[in-house]
Coordinates of C-alpha atoms in Angstrom, one line a residue:
Chain A
M1 CA 13.3 -31.9 36.4
K2 CA 15.2 -29.2 34.6
I3 CA 15.2 -25.8 36.3
Y4 CA 16.3 -22.2 35.8
F5 CA 17.4 -19.7 38.4
A6 CA 16.4 -16.1 37.9
I7 CA 18.1 -13.8 40.4
D8 CA 17.5 -10.1 41.0
V9 CA 20.4 -8.5 42.9
G10 CA 19.4 -5.4 44.8
G11 CA 21.1 -3.1 47.3
T12 CA 19.2 -4.7 50.2
T13 CA 18.1 -8.1 49.1
I14 CA 19.0 -10.8 46.6
K15 CA 15.7 -12.2 45.2
Y16 CA 15.6 -15.7 43.7
G17 CA 13.0 -17.2 41.4
I18 CA 13.1 -20.8 40.3
F19 CA 11.4 -21.6 37.0
D20 CA 10.7 -25.0 35.4
E21 CA 11.0 -25.7 31.7
K22 CA 7.3 -24.9 31.2
K23 CA 8.0 -21.3 32.3
N24 CA 6.2 -21.7 35.7
L25 CA 7.6 -19.9 38.7
I26 CA 7.9 -22.9 41.1
D27 CA 9.5 -21.2 44.1
K28 CA 11.0 -17.9 45.2
F29 CA 13.1 -16.8 48.2
F30 CA 15.2 -13.9 49.4
K31 CA 18.6 -13.5 50.9
K32 CA 20.0 -10.3 52.5
T33 CA 22.6 -8.4 50.4
I34 CA 25.8 -8.1 52.4
Y35 CA 27.9 -5.0 51.7
Y36 CA 31.6 -5.9 51.5
N37 CA 34.4 -3.4 51.7
K38 CA 37.0 -5.7 50.1
N39 CA 36.7 -8.1 47.2
A40 CA 33.1 -7.3 47.1
E41 CA 32.9 -8.8 43.5
R42 CA 34.1 -12.3 44.6
Q43 CA 32.3 -12.3 48.0
T44 CA 28.9 -11.1 46.7
L45 CA 29.0 -13.5 43.8
N46 CA 29.8 -16.3 46.2
D47 CA 26.8 -15.3 48.4
I48 CA 24.5 -15.3 45.3
L49 CA 25.7 -18.7 44.2
S50 CA 25.6 -20.2 47.6
G51 CA 21.9 -19.4 47.7
I52 CA 21.4 -21.6 44.6
E53 CA 23.3 -24.5 46.2
E54 CA 21.5 -24.2 49.5
W55 CA 18.1 -24.3 47.8
C56 CA 19.0 -27.3 45.6
S57 CA 20.4 -29.1 48.6
E58 CA 17.3 -28.4 50.7
K59 CA 15.0 -29.5 47.8
K60 CA 17.2 -32.5 47.0
I61 CA 17.6 -31.3 43.4
S62 CA 20.9 -32.0 41.6
L63 CA 22.9 -29.0 40.6
K64 CA 23.2 -30.8 37.2
D65 CA 19.5 -30.0 36.7
I66 CA 20.2 -26.3 36.4
V67 CA 19.8 -25.4 32.7
G68 CA 20.4 -21.7 33.1
I69 CA 21.0 -18.8 35.5
G70 CA 19.8 -15.3 34.7
I71 CA 21.0 -12.5 36.9
A72 CA 19.7 -8.9 37.0
V73 CA 22.2 -6.4 38.5
P74 CA 21.9 -2.8 39.6
G75 CA 24.2 -1.2 37.2
P76 CA 25.4 -1.1 33.6
V77 CA 25.9 -4.3 31.7
A78 CA 27.1 -4.7 28.1
D79 CA 27.7 -7.9 26.2
N80 CA 26.9 -10.1 29.2
E81 CA 29.6 -8.3 31.2
V82 CA 29.0 -6.4 34.4
K83 CA 30.7 -2.9 34.4
T84 CA 30.4 -1.4 37.9
L85 CA 27.8 -1.9 40.6
V86 CA 28.3 1.1 42.8
N87 CA 25.4 0.2 45.1
I88 CA 27.0 -3.0 46.2
N89 CA 30.6 -1.8 46.0
W90 CA 31.7 -3.6 42.7
K91 CA 34.3 -1.3 41.5
H92 CA 36.4 -3.7 39.4
K93 CA 35.9 -5.8 36.3
Y94 CA 34.9 -9.3 37.3
D95 CA 34.1 -12.1 35.0
V96 CA 30.8 -13.3 36.4
V97 CA 30.0 -15.7 33.6
S98 CA 33.2 -17.7 33.8
N99 CA 33.0 -17.8 37.6
I100 CA 29.5 -19.3 37.4
K101 CA 30.5 -21.8 34.7
N102 CA 33.5 -22.9 36.8
R103 CA 31.2 -23.6 39.7
F104 CA 28.1 -25.1 38.0
G105 CA 29.6 -26.5 34.8
S106 CA 30.3 -25.1 31.3
K107 CA 26.9 -26.1 29.9
V108 CA 24.9 -23.9 32.2
K109 CA 23.6 -20.9 30.2
V110 CA 24.3 -17.6 32.0
I111 CA 22.8 -14.2 31.1
I112 CA 23.6 -11.0 33.0
A113 CA 21.4 -8.0 32.5
N114 CA 20.9 -4.6 34.0
D115 CA 18.0 -4.7 36.4
A116 CA 15.8 -2.2 34.7
N117 CA 16.4 -4.0 31.4
A118 CA 15.5 -7.3 33.0
A119 CA 12.3 -5.8 34.4
L120 CA 11.5 -4.3 31.0
Y121 CA 12.0 -7.8 29.4
G122 CA 9.8 -9.3 32.1
E123 CA 7.0 -6.9 31.4
Y124 CA 7.5 -7.4 27.6
I125 CA 7.0 -11.1 27.9
K126 CA 4.4 -11.3 30.6
T127 CA 2.4 -8.1 30.6
L128 CA 2.7 -7.0 26.9
K129 CA 2.9 -10.7 25.8
G130 CA 5.4 -9.7 23.1
K131 CA 2.7 -7.7 21.3
Y132 CA 4.6 -4.4 21.3
K133 CA 8.1 -4.8 20.2
N134 CA 9.3 -1.2 20.7
V135 CA 9.0 -0.3 24.4
C136 CA 10.5 2.5 26.5
F137 CA 10.4 1.5 30.2
I138 CA 10.8 4.2 32.8
T139 CA 11.1 3.2 36.5
L140 CA 10.2 5.8 39.0
G141 CA 11.7 4.7 42.3
T142 CA 14.0 6.3 44.8
G143 CA 15.9 7.2 41.6
I144 CA 14.9 6.8 38.0
G145 CA 16.1 4.0 35.7
G146 CA 15.0 2.9 32.3
G147 CA 15.3 0.5 29.5
I148 CA 14.7 0.4 25.8
L149 CA 13.5 -2.5 23.7
L150 CA 13.6 -2.2 20.0
N151 CA 12.2 -4.9 17.7
G152 CA 12.0 -7.2 20.7
K153 CA 15.7 -6.7 21.6
L154 CA 17.1 -4.9 24.6
L155 CA 19.4 -1.9 23.8
E156 CA 22.5 -1.9 25.9
G157 CA 25.1 0.2 24.2
K158 CA 28.9 -0.3 24.4
T159 CA 29.2 0.7 28.0
G160 CA 25.6 -0.2 29.0
V161 CA 24.2 3.3 29.5
C162 CA 21.3 3.0 27.1
G163 CA 18.1 3.7 29.0
E164 CA 19.7 5.7 31.8
L165 CA 16.9 8.2 31.3
G166 CA 17.1 9.4 34.9
H167 CA 20.3 11.2 34.1
I168 CA 19.1 13.2 31.2
I169 CA 19.3 16.8 32.1
V170 CA 15.9 18.3 32.0
D171 CA 16.3 21.4 34.1
K172 CA 19.0 23.7 32.7
S173 CA 18.2 26.6 34.9
E174 CA 20.8 28.2 37.2
N175 CA 19.2 26.8 40.4
A176 CA 18.7 23.2 39.1
M177 CA 19.2 20.6 41.8
E178 CA 22.4 18.6 42.1
C179 CA 22.2 14.9 41.2
N180 CA 24.3 12.0 42.6
C181 CA 25.8 11.5 39.2
G182 CA 27.7 14.8 39.4
N183 CA 25.5 16.8 37.1
K184 CA 22.7 19.2 37.9
G185 CA 19.0 19.1 36.8
C186 CA 18.8 15.4 35.9
L187 CA 15.3 14.1 35.6
E188 CA 16.0 12.0 38.7
T189 CA 16.3 15.2 40.8
I190 CA 12.7 16.1 40.0
A191 CA 10.5 13.1 39.1
S192 CA 11.9 10.3 41.3
G193 CA 10.7 9.6 44.8
V194 CA 13.5 11.8 46.2
G195 CA 12.9 14.3 43.4
I196 CA 9.2 14.8 44.2
V197 CA 10.1 15.5 47.8
N198 CA 12.7 17.9 46.7
V199 CA 10.2 19.8 44.5
Y200 CA 7.7 19.9 47.4
K201 CA 10.4 21.2 49.8
N202 CA 11.7 23.9 47.4
L203 CA 8.2 25.2 46.7
Y204 CA 6.7 25.2 50.2
L205 CA 9.2 24.3 52.9
S206 CA 12.3 26.4 52.2
D207 CA 11.9 28.2 55.5
K208 CA 11.5 25.0 57.6
S209 CA 14.1 22.8 59.2
N210 CA 14.1 19.0 59.2
D211 CA 12.5 18.7 62.7
D212 CA 9.7 21.1 62.0
E213 CA 6.2 19.6 61.8
I214 CA 4.0 20.1 58.7
G215 CA 0.5 18.9 57.9
I216 CA -0.1 16.7 54.9
C217 CA -2.8 14.3 54.0
G218 CA -4.6 14.9 57.4
R219 CA -1.4 13.9 59.3
K220 CA 1.4 15.8 61.1
V221 CA 4.8 14.7 60.0
K222 CA 8.3 16.1 60.4
V223 CA 9.9 17.7 57.3
N224 CA 12.5 14.9 57.1
E225 CA 9.7 12.3 57.2
L226 CA 8.1 13.6 54.1
N227 CA 8.1 11.1 51.3
A228 CA 6.7 10.7 47.8
K229 CA 3.9 8.4 48.8
L230 CA 2.5 11.0 51.3
I231 CA 2.6 13.6 48.5
I232 CA 0.9 11.3 46.0
D233 CA -1.8 10.3 48.6
A234 CA -2.4 14.0 49.4
A235 CA -2.8 14.8 45.7
K236 CA -5.3 12.0 45.4
E237 CA -7.2 13.7 48.3
N238 CA -7.3 16.9 46.2
D239 CA -4.5 18.6 48.1
E240 CA -3.7 21.4 45.6
K241 CA -0.2 21.9 46.8
A242 CA 0.6 18.3 46.5
F243 CA -1.0 18.0 43.1
K244 CA 1.0 21.0 41.8
V245 CA 4.2 19.2 42.8
L246 CA 3.2 16.1 40.8
D247 CA 2.2 18.2 37.9
I248 CA 5.6 19.9 37.8
A249 CA 7.5 16.7 38.2
F250 CA 5.6 14.7 35.6
E251 CA 5.5 17.5 33.1
Y252 CA 9.3 17.2 33.0
L253 CA 9.0 13.5 32.5
A254 CA 6.3 13.9 29.8
N255 CA 8.4 16.4 27.9
L256 CA 11.3 14.0 27.9
M257 CA 9.0 11.3 26.5
V258 CA 7.9 13.7 23.8
D259 CA 11.6 14.1 22.9
L260 CA 12.1 10.3 22.9
V261 CA 9.5 9.8 20.2
Y262 CA 11.8 11.6 17.8
V263 CA 14.6 9.4 18.8
I264 CA 13.3 5.8 19.1
E265 CA 9.5 6.2 18.5
P266 CA 8.4 3.5 20.9
D267 CA 5.0 1.7 20.5
V268 CA 4.6 1.9 24.3
F269 CA 5.9 3.9 27.2
L270 CA 5.7 1.7 30.3
I271 CA 5.9 3.4 33.6
G272 CA 7.1 1.3 36.6
G273 CA 8.9 1.6 39.9
G274 CA 7.4 2.4 43.4
I275 CA 6.0 5.8 42.3
S276 CA 3.9 4.1 39.6
N277 CA 1.9 2.4 42.4
G278 CA 0.3 5.8 42.7
G279 CA -1.8 4.6 39.7
N280 CA -4.0 6.7 37.4
I281 CA -3.2 10.1 38.9
I282 CA 0.4 9.6 37.7
L283 CA -0.7 8.3 34.3
D284 CA -3.2 11.1 33.9
I285 CA -0.7 13.9 34.6
I286 CA 1.8 12.4 32.2
K287 CA -0.8 12.0 29.5
K288 CA -2.0 15.6 29.9
H289 CA 1.5 16.9 29.2
F290 CA 2.4 14.4 26.5
V291 CA -0.5 14.1 24.1
G292 CA -0.4 16.2 21.0
K293 CA 3.1 17.6 21.4
N294 CA 4.8 15.5 18.6
K295 CA 3.5 17.5 15.6
L296 CA 5.3 15.3 13.0
T297 CA 3.3 12.2 13.7
K298 CA -0.4 11.5 14.3
K299 CA 0.0 8.2 15.9
Q300 CA 0.7 8.6 19.7
P301 CA 2.6 5.9 21.6
K302 CA 0.6 4.3 24.3
I303 CA 1.4 5.1 27.9
M304 CA 0.8 2.3 30.4
L305 CA 1.7 1.3 34.0
A306 CA 3.9 -1.6 34.5
K307 CA 2.2 -4.6 36.2
L308 CA 4.7 -7.1 37.6
K309 CA 6.0 -4.8 40.3
N310 CA 8.8 -6.4 42.3
D311 CA 8.7 -9.7 40.3
A312 CA 9.5 -8.0 37.0
G313 CA 13.2 -8.6 37.4
I314 CA 13.1 -12.3 38.0
Y315 CA 10.5 -12.9 35.2
G316 CA 12.8 -10.9 32.9
A317 CA 16.0 -12.6 34.0
F318 CA 14.3 -16.0 33.4
A319 CA 13.0 -15.1 30.0
L320 CA 16.3 -13.7 28.9
V321 CA 18.2 -16.8 29.9
A322 CA 15.5 -19.2 28.6
N323 CA 15.4 -17.4 25.2
S324 CA 19.2 -17.2 24.9
Chain B
M1 CA 25.3 -5.2 -17.7
K2 CA 23.2 -5.2 -14.6
I3 CA 22.6 -1.8 -13.1
Y4 CA 21.0 -0.1 -10.0
F5 CA 19.4 3.3 -9.9
A6 CA 19.8 5.4 -6.8
I7 CA 17.7 8.4 -6.7
D8 CA 17.7 11.3 -4.2
V9 CA 14.5 13.3 -4.4
G10 CA 14.9 16.8 -3.1
G11 CA 12.7 19.9 -3.0
T12 CA 14.6 21.5 -6.0
T13 CA 16.3 18.6 -7.8
I14 CA 16.0 14.9 -8.3
K15 CA 19.5 13.4 -8.4
Y16 CA 20.2 10.1 -10.1
G17 CA 23.2 7.8 -9.5
I18 CA 23.7 4.7 -11.7
F19 CA 25.7 1.9 -10.1
D20 CA 27.0 -1.3 -11.6
E21 CA 27.1 -4.6 -9.7
K22 CA 30.6 -4.0 -8.6
K23 CA 29.3 -1.0 -6.6
N24 CA 30.9 1.6 -8.9
L25 CA 29.0 4.8 -9.5
I26 CA 29.1 4.8 -13.4
D27 CA 27.0 7.9 -14.1
K28 CA 25.0 10.6 -12.4
F29 CA 22.5 13.3 -13.6
F30 CA 19.9 15.7 -12.3
K31 CA 16.4 16.6 -13.1
K32 CA 14.5 19.6 -11.8
T33 CA 11.8 18.8 -9.2
I34 CA 8.5 20.1 -10.4
Y35 CA 6.0 21.1 -7.8
Y36 CA 2.4 19.9 -8.6
N37 CA -0.7 21.2 -7.0
K38 CA -2.8 18.2 -8.0
N39 CA -2.0 14.5 -7.9
A40 CA 1.5 15.4 -7.0
E41 CA 2.2 11.8 -5.9
R42 CA 1.4 10.3 -9.3
Q43 CA 3.0 13.2 -11.3
T44 CA 6.2 13.4 -9.4
L45 CA 6.7 9.7 -9.3
N46 CA 6.1 9.7 -13.1
D47 CA 8.8 12.4 -13.5
I48 CA 11.2 10.4 -11.4
L49 CA 10.6 7.2 -13.4
S50 CA 10.7 8.9 -16.7
G51 CA 14.3 10.0 -15.9
I52 CA 15.2 6.3 -15.6
E53 CA 13.7 5.5 -18.9
E54 CA 15.3 8.5 -20.7
W55 CA 18.7 7.6 -19.4
C56 CA 18.4 3.9 -20.4
S57 CA 17.1 4.9 -23.8
E58 CA 19.9 7.3 -24.4
K59 CA 22.6 4.8 -23.2
K60 CA 20.9 2.0 -25.1
I61 CA 20.5 -0.1 -22.0
S62 CA 17.5 -2.4 -21.6
L63 CA 15.1 -1.6 -18.8
K64 CA 15.4 -5.3 -18.0
D65 CA 19.0 -4.8 -16.8
I66 CA 17.8 -2.7 -13.9
V67 CA 18.2 -4.9 -10.8
G68 CA 17.1 -2.4 -8.2
I69 CA 15.9 1.1 -7.6
G70 CA 16.6 2.9 -4.3
I71 CA 14.9 6.1 -3.6
A72 CA 15.6 8.7 -0.9
V73 CA 12.7 11.0 -0.2
P74 CA 12.4 14.2 2.0
G75 CA 10.0 12.9 4.6
P76 CA 9.1 10.1 6.9
V77 CA 9.2 6.5 5.6
A78 CA 8.3 3.3 7.5
D79 CA 8.3 -0.2 6.2
N80 CA 9.2 0.8 2.6
E81 CA 6.2 3.1 2.5
V82 CA 6.2 6.9 2.1
K83 CA 4.1 8.7 4.6
T84 CA 3.9 12.4 3.6
L85 CA 6.4 14.6 1.7
V86 CA 5.2 18.1 2.5
N87 CA 8.1 19.8 0.6
I88 CA 6.9 18.3 -2.7
N89 CA 3.2 18.4 -1.9
W90 CA 2.7 14.6 -1.3
K91 CA -0.2 14.7 1.1
H92 CA -1.8 11.3 0.4
K93 CA -0.8 7.7 0.8
Y94 CA 0.7 6.5 -2.4
D95 CA 2.0 3.0 -3.1
V96 CA 5.3 3.9 -4.7
V97 CA 6.7 0.3 -4.6
S98 CA 3.8 -1.2 -6.5
N99 CA 3.8 1.6 -9.0
I100 CA 7.4 1.1 -9.8
K101 CA 7.0 -2.7 -10.0
N102 CA 4.1 -2.3 -12.4
R103 CA 6.2 -0.1 -14.6
F104 CA 9.6 -1.9 -14.5
G105 CA 8.6 -5.5 -13.6
S106 CA 7.9 -7.3 -10.4
K107 CA 11.5 -8.6 -10.1
V108 CA 13.0 -5.1 -9.7
K109 CA 14.0 -4.6 -6.0
V110 CA 12.7 -1.3 -4.7
I111 CA 13.7 0.4 -1.5
I112 CA 12.4 3.7 -0.2
A113 CA 14.1 5.5 2.6
N114 CA 14.0 8.9 4.3
D115 CA 16.7 11.1 2.8
A116 CA 18.6 11.6 6.0
N117 CA 18.5 7.9 6.7
A118 CA 19.8 7.2 3.2
A119 CA 22.6 9.7 3.6
L120 CA 23.5 8.1 7.0
Y121 CA 23.6 4.7 5.4
G122 CA 25.8 6.1 2.6
E123 CA 28.3 7.5 5.2
Y124 CA 28.1 4.2 7.1
I125 CA 29.1 2.1 4.1
K126 CA 31.5 4.5 2.4
T127 CA 33.0 6.8 5.1
L128 CA 32.9 4.6 8.2
K129 CA 33.3 1.4 6.1
G130 CA 30.8 -0.4 8.4
K131 CA 33.3 -0.2 11.2
Y132 CA 31.0 1.6 13.6
K133 CA 27.6 0.0 13.7
N134 CA 25.8 2.5 16.1
V135 CA 25.8 5.9 14.5
C136 CA 23.7 9.0 15.2
F137 CA 23.7 11.3 12.1
I138 CA 22.7 14.9 12.4
T139 CA 22.3 17.0 9.3
L140 CA 22.6 20.8 9.8
G141 CA 21.2 22.4 6.7
T142 CA 18.4 24.9 6.2
G143 CA 16.6 22.8 8.8
I144 CA 17.9 19.9 10.9
G145 CA 17.4 16.3 10.0
G146 CA 18.9 13.1 11.5
G147 CA 19.1 9.4 11.4
I148 CA 19.9 6.6 13.7
L149 CA 21.7 3.4 12.9
L150 CA 21.8 0.7 15.5
N151 CA 23.7 -2.5 15.0
G152 CA 24.1 -1.7 11.3
K153 CA 20.3 -1.2 10.8
L154 CA 18.4 2.0 10.3
L155 CA 15.8 2.9 12.9
E156 CA 12.6 4.1 11.4
G157 CA 9.8 3.7 13.9
K158 CA 6.2 2.9 13.1
T159 CA 5.5 6.3 11.5
G160 CA 9.0 7.1 10.4
V161 CA 9.9 9.8 12.9
C162 CA 13.0 8.2 14.5
G163 CA 15.9 10.6 14.0
E164 CA 13.8 13.7 13.6
L165 CA 16.2 15.4 16.0
G166 CA 15.7 18.9 14.7
H167 CA 12.2 18.9 16.3
I168 CA 13.3 18.0 19.8
I169 CA 12.5 21.0 22.0
V170 CA 15.7 22.3 23.5
D171 CA 14.7 25.8 24.4
K172 CA 11.8 25.7 26.9
S173 CA 12.0 29.4 27.8
E174 CA 9.0 31.8 27.4
N175 CA 10.6 33.6 24.4
A176 CA 11.7 30.4 22.5
M177 CA 11.4 30.8 18.7
E178 CA 8.6 29.3 16.7
C179 CA 9.3 26.3 14.6
N180 CA 7.6 25.3 11.3
C181 CA 6.4 22.1 13.0
G182 CA 4.0 24.1 15.2
N183 CA 6.1 23.9 18.4
K184 CA 8.5 26.5 19.9
G185 CA 12.1 26.1 20.8
C186 CA 13.0 23.1 18.5
L187 CA 16.7 22.5 18.0
E188 CA 16.0 23.5 14.3
T189 CA 15.1 27.1 15.4
I190 CA 18.6 27.6 16.9
A191 CA 21.3 25.4 15.3
S192 CA 20.2 25.1 11.7
G193 CA 21.2 27.5 9.0
V194 CA 18.0 29.5 9.6
G195 CA 18.4 29.1 13.4
I196 CA 21.9 30.5 13.5
V197 CA 20.7 33.6 11.6
N198 CA 17.8 33.8 14.1
V199 CA 20.2 33.7 17.0
Y200 CA 22.4 36.4 15.5
K201 CA 19.4 38.7 14.8
N202 CA 18.0 38.2 18.2
L203 CA 21.3 39.0 19.9
Y204 CA 22.4 42.0 17.8
L205 CA 19.9 43.1 15.3
S206 CA 16.6 43.4 17.1
D207 CA 16.5 47.2 16.4
K208 CA 17.2 46.8 12.7
S209 CA 14.9 46.3 9.8
N210 CA 15.4 44.0 6.8
D211 CA 16.8 46.6 4.5
D212 CA 19.3 48.1 7.0
E213 CA 22.9 47.4 6.2
I214 CA 25.3 45.7 8.6
G215 CA 29.0 44.9 8.5
I216 CA 30.1 41.3 8.8
C217 CA 33.2 39.5 7.6
G218 CA 34.6 42.7 6.1
R219 CA 31.5 43.1 4.0
K220 CA 28.4 45.2 4.0
V221 CA 25.2 43.2 3.7
K222 CA 21.5 43.9 4.2
V223 CA 20.0 42.3 7.3
N224 CA 17.8 40.0 5.1
E225 CA 20.9 38.9 3.2
L226 CA 22.6 37.6 6.3
N227 CA 23.1 33.8 6.2
A228 CA 24.8 31.1 8.3
K229 CA 27.8 30.8 6.0
L230 CA 28.6 34.5 6.5
I231 CA 28.4 34.1 10.3
I232 CA 30.6 31.0 10.2
D233 CA 33.1 32.7 8.0
A234 CA 33.1 35.7 10.3
A235 CA 33.7 33.4 13.3
K236 CA 36.6 31.8 11.6
E237 CA 38.1 35.3 11.2
N238 CA 37.8 35.8 14.9
D239 CA 34.7 37.9 14.9
E240 CA 33.7 37.6 18.6
K241 CA 30.0 38.3 18.0
A242 CA 29.7 35.7 15.3
F243 CA 31.6 33.2 17.4
K244 CA 29.3 33.7 20.3
V245 CA 26.3 32.9 18.1
L246 CA 27.9 29.6 17.0
D247 CA 28.8 28.9 20.6
I248 CA 25.2 29.3 21.7
A249 CA 23.8 27.3 18.8
F250 CA 26.1 24.4 19.1
E251 CA 25.9 24.2 22.9
Y252 CA 22.2 23.4 22.4
L253 CA 23.2 20.7 19.9
A254 CA 25.9 19.3 22.1
N255 CA 23.6 19.1 25.1
L256 CA 21.1 17.2 23.1
M257 CA 23.9 14.8 22.0
V258 CA 24.8 14.3 25.7
D259 CA 21.1 13.3 26.3
L260 CA 21.2 10.9 23.4
V261 CA 24.1 8.9 24.9
Y262 CA 21.8 7.9 27.7
V263 CA 19.2 6.8 25.1
I264 CA 21.0 5.1 22.3
E265 CA 24.7 5.3 23.2
P266 CA 26.1 5.7 19.6
D267 CA 29.7 4.8 18.8
V268 CA 29.8 7.9 16.6
F269 CA 28.0 11.2 16.1
L270 CA 28.3 12.1 12.5
I271 CA 27.6 15.8 11.7
G272 CA 26.5 16.5 8.1
G273 CA 24.6 19.0 6.0
G274 CA 25.6 22.4 4.6
I275 CA 26.6 23.9 7.9
S276 CA 29.1 21.1 8.5
N277 CA 31.1 22.5 5.6
G278 CA 32.2 25.1 8.2
G279 CA 34.6 22.3 9.3
N280 CA 36.6 22.2 12.4
I281 CA 35.2 25.3 14.1
I282 CA 31.9 23.6 14.2
L283 CA 33.4 20.3 15.5
D284 CA 35.5 22.1 18.1
I285 CA 32.5 24.0 19.6
I286 CA 30.4 20.9 19.7
K287 CA 33.2 18.9 21.4
K288 CA 33.9 21.7 23.9
H289 CA 30.3 21.5 25.1
F290 CA 30.0 17.7 24.8
V291 CA 33.0 16.1 26.3
G292 CA 32.8 15.0 30.0
K293 CA 29.1 15.6 30.6
N294 CA 28.0 11.9 30.6
K295 CA 29.2 11.1 34.1
L296 CA 27.9 7.5 33.9
T297 CA 30.4 6.4 31.2
K298 CA 34.0 6.9 30.7
K299 CA 34.0 6.0 27.0
Q300 CA 33.0 9.0 24.9
P301 CA 31.4 8.5 21.5
K302 CA 33.4 9.9 18.6
I303 CA 32.2 13.1 16.9
M304 CA 33.1 13.3 13.2
L305 CA 32.1 15.3 10.2
A306 CA 30.3 13.5 7.4
K307 CA 32.3 13.3 4.2
L308 CA 30.1 12.4 1.2
K309 CA 28.3 15.8 1.1
N310 CA 25.7 15.8 -1.6
D311 CA 26.4 12.3 -2.8
A312 CA 25.6 10.6 0.5
G313 CA 21.9 10.1 -0.4
I314 CA 22.6 8.3 -3.7
Y315 CA 25.4 6.1 -2.1
G316 CA 23.0 5.2 0.7
A317 CA 20.0 4.6 -1.6
F318 CA 22.2 2.3 -3.7
A319 CA 23.6 0.4 -0.7
L320 CA 20.2 0.0 0.8
V321 CA 18.7 -1.6 -2.3
A322 CA 21.9 -3.6 -3.2
N323 CA 21.9 -5.1 0.4
S324 CA 18.2 -5.7 0.5

């Protein structure tokens, strides 16, 4: 049996999917991501690859049966080369492809992709079934990531920053919030999980300290326990304060989407990430602020929620290496 | 002798370039654009094509020697189909390609492109010599147009609005200026020729009427005679008020370019259009506000002035049809 490994490397877990040649996901397992202070590149890659060997050994499958390995990583990738992965302490250039080929043989196909791009490709193949070839993917999680597919091909850019939509500056006001990237007012500071909490705190809790209790969604929580899910749940229960926060956050997102139509005119905007689990309330607010603003075109791109959730990365990593 | 016609259709003139098979521009001529109230599509296309026949007849060249016709038009084009051309009153769908083939034979290659896209392609082939394959072209004229080339291919989008960068909303404030497109605060209202004059008037002339005289660049002009060239010339002569206007206008442009890096990461931003004739002062202001703002990448795209000026469209229309 010929098999493919699709691996999604995250800050807390490494997720493995094993696919057969008929594109079936035949197994999956996880491994904890270990954070190394020294030689993180070599050590983490070793951890990732050991996982493959352990699975094959346990299942009594020869390493020679591995046709391809697709890896999704949390950082910029260009031309099959990892740039930096700050979340897992990869600061230096490291030739992942050669290292894998040295270990598993030169015939093994290896594809490395940014995790948002891999997830986008997974949704493109599985959810959209390749029907829409121009897709803009926006992942609303703790932060905001994104990916762009044009004519069925992922856009990377020379240094892999295409689709870093979370770091587009949408709030240019004096009191815009500071972003981890070093700028102020990035979309991520407003419409991500952390951003939504920020907006709520700025609007209603500026006089409270972290240990103070507040009431939300029929519960009492401390200010520092407030999270985006609580705010979304409250909005669903018609909490006007919570709804206003989402309305503000997703108006910024929708306005950016309006701008993107005049750059890449996608057929579909696909909204993913943990926040998108909020469902229709998210979609409805985005649509309210999006529809009709692009005066130069009558045809509006569709706006849809992503479907594969946490499996998007391994489906995409598999499809990328299988189609390579 | 086999020849190509490259035609750039503008609101005031139709410009023709005749190229031989060795890519030499062997002749060019102009014809006035006539504005028709009825059947503008049929009548204007007839004018355009008559120009070809007249030239061939005069030069005693058989129409059978025409290998290809490339046409740049002032409006959105997708899949070789003109959408609308509001400047020349084309409001209806019109099958330009079939009409040309009916008249000149089915073997004639016909390519239609948006004029900014054609100009971008001309610069790509002639000025950049195909060296940079990811180019974002921004034309600062009376309005603002643009085009995007990715991996050597023009991006159009399903309805042809890719690259309509002048209509991205950059000023979201209450008192943002109204744009012809129906929105407020589009880049075009600030950084185009008209926009620069608007900014100047808003800053310094709000208490003046159109017939009042003002002093600029050592001259006396009426308020309604003020134009972008005067403001740019004044800024070059160290007029602080004029410089401040350019600084404001091109900071908006530069900020949009910063955003675009996280969408399409171009190798080069190419600045064209009449305003770009201002030269280095324009480039310097843009660079001042652009460099260093994309914190996620160390490699900055280049920023260059376009070179072909008014001939970019015909060079591009030729290259597009010759390479098709």
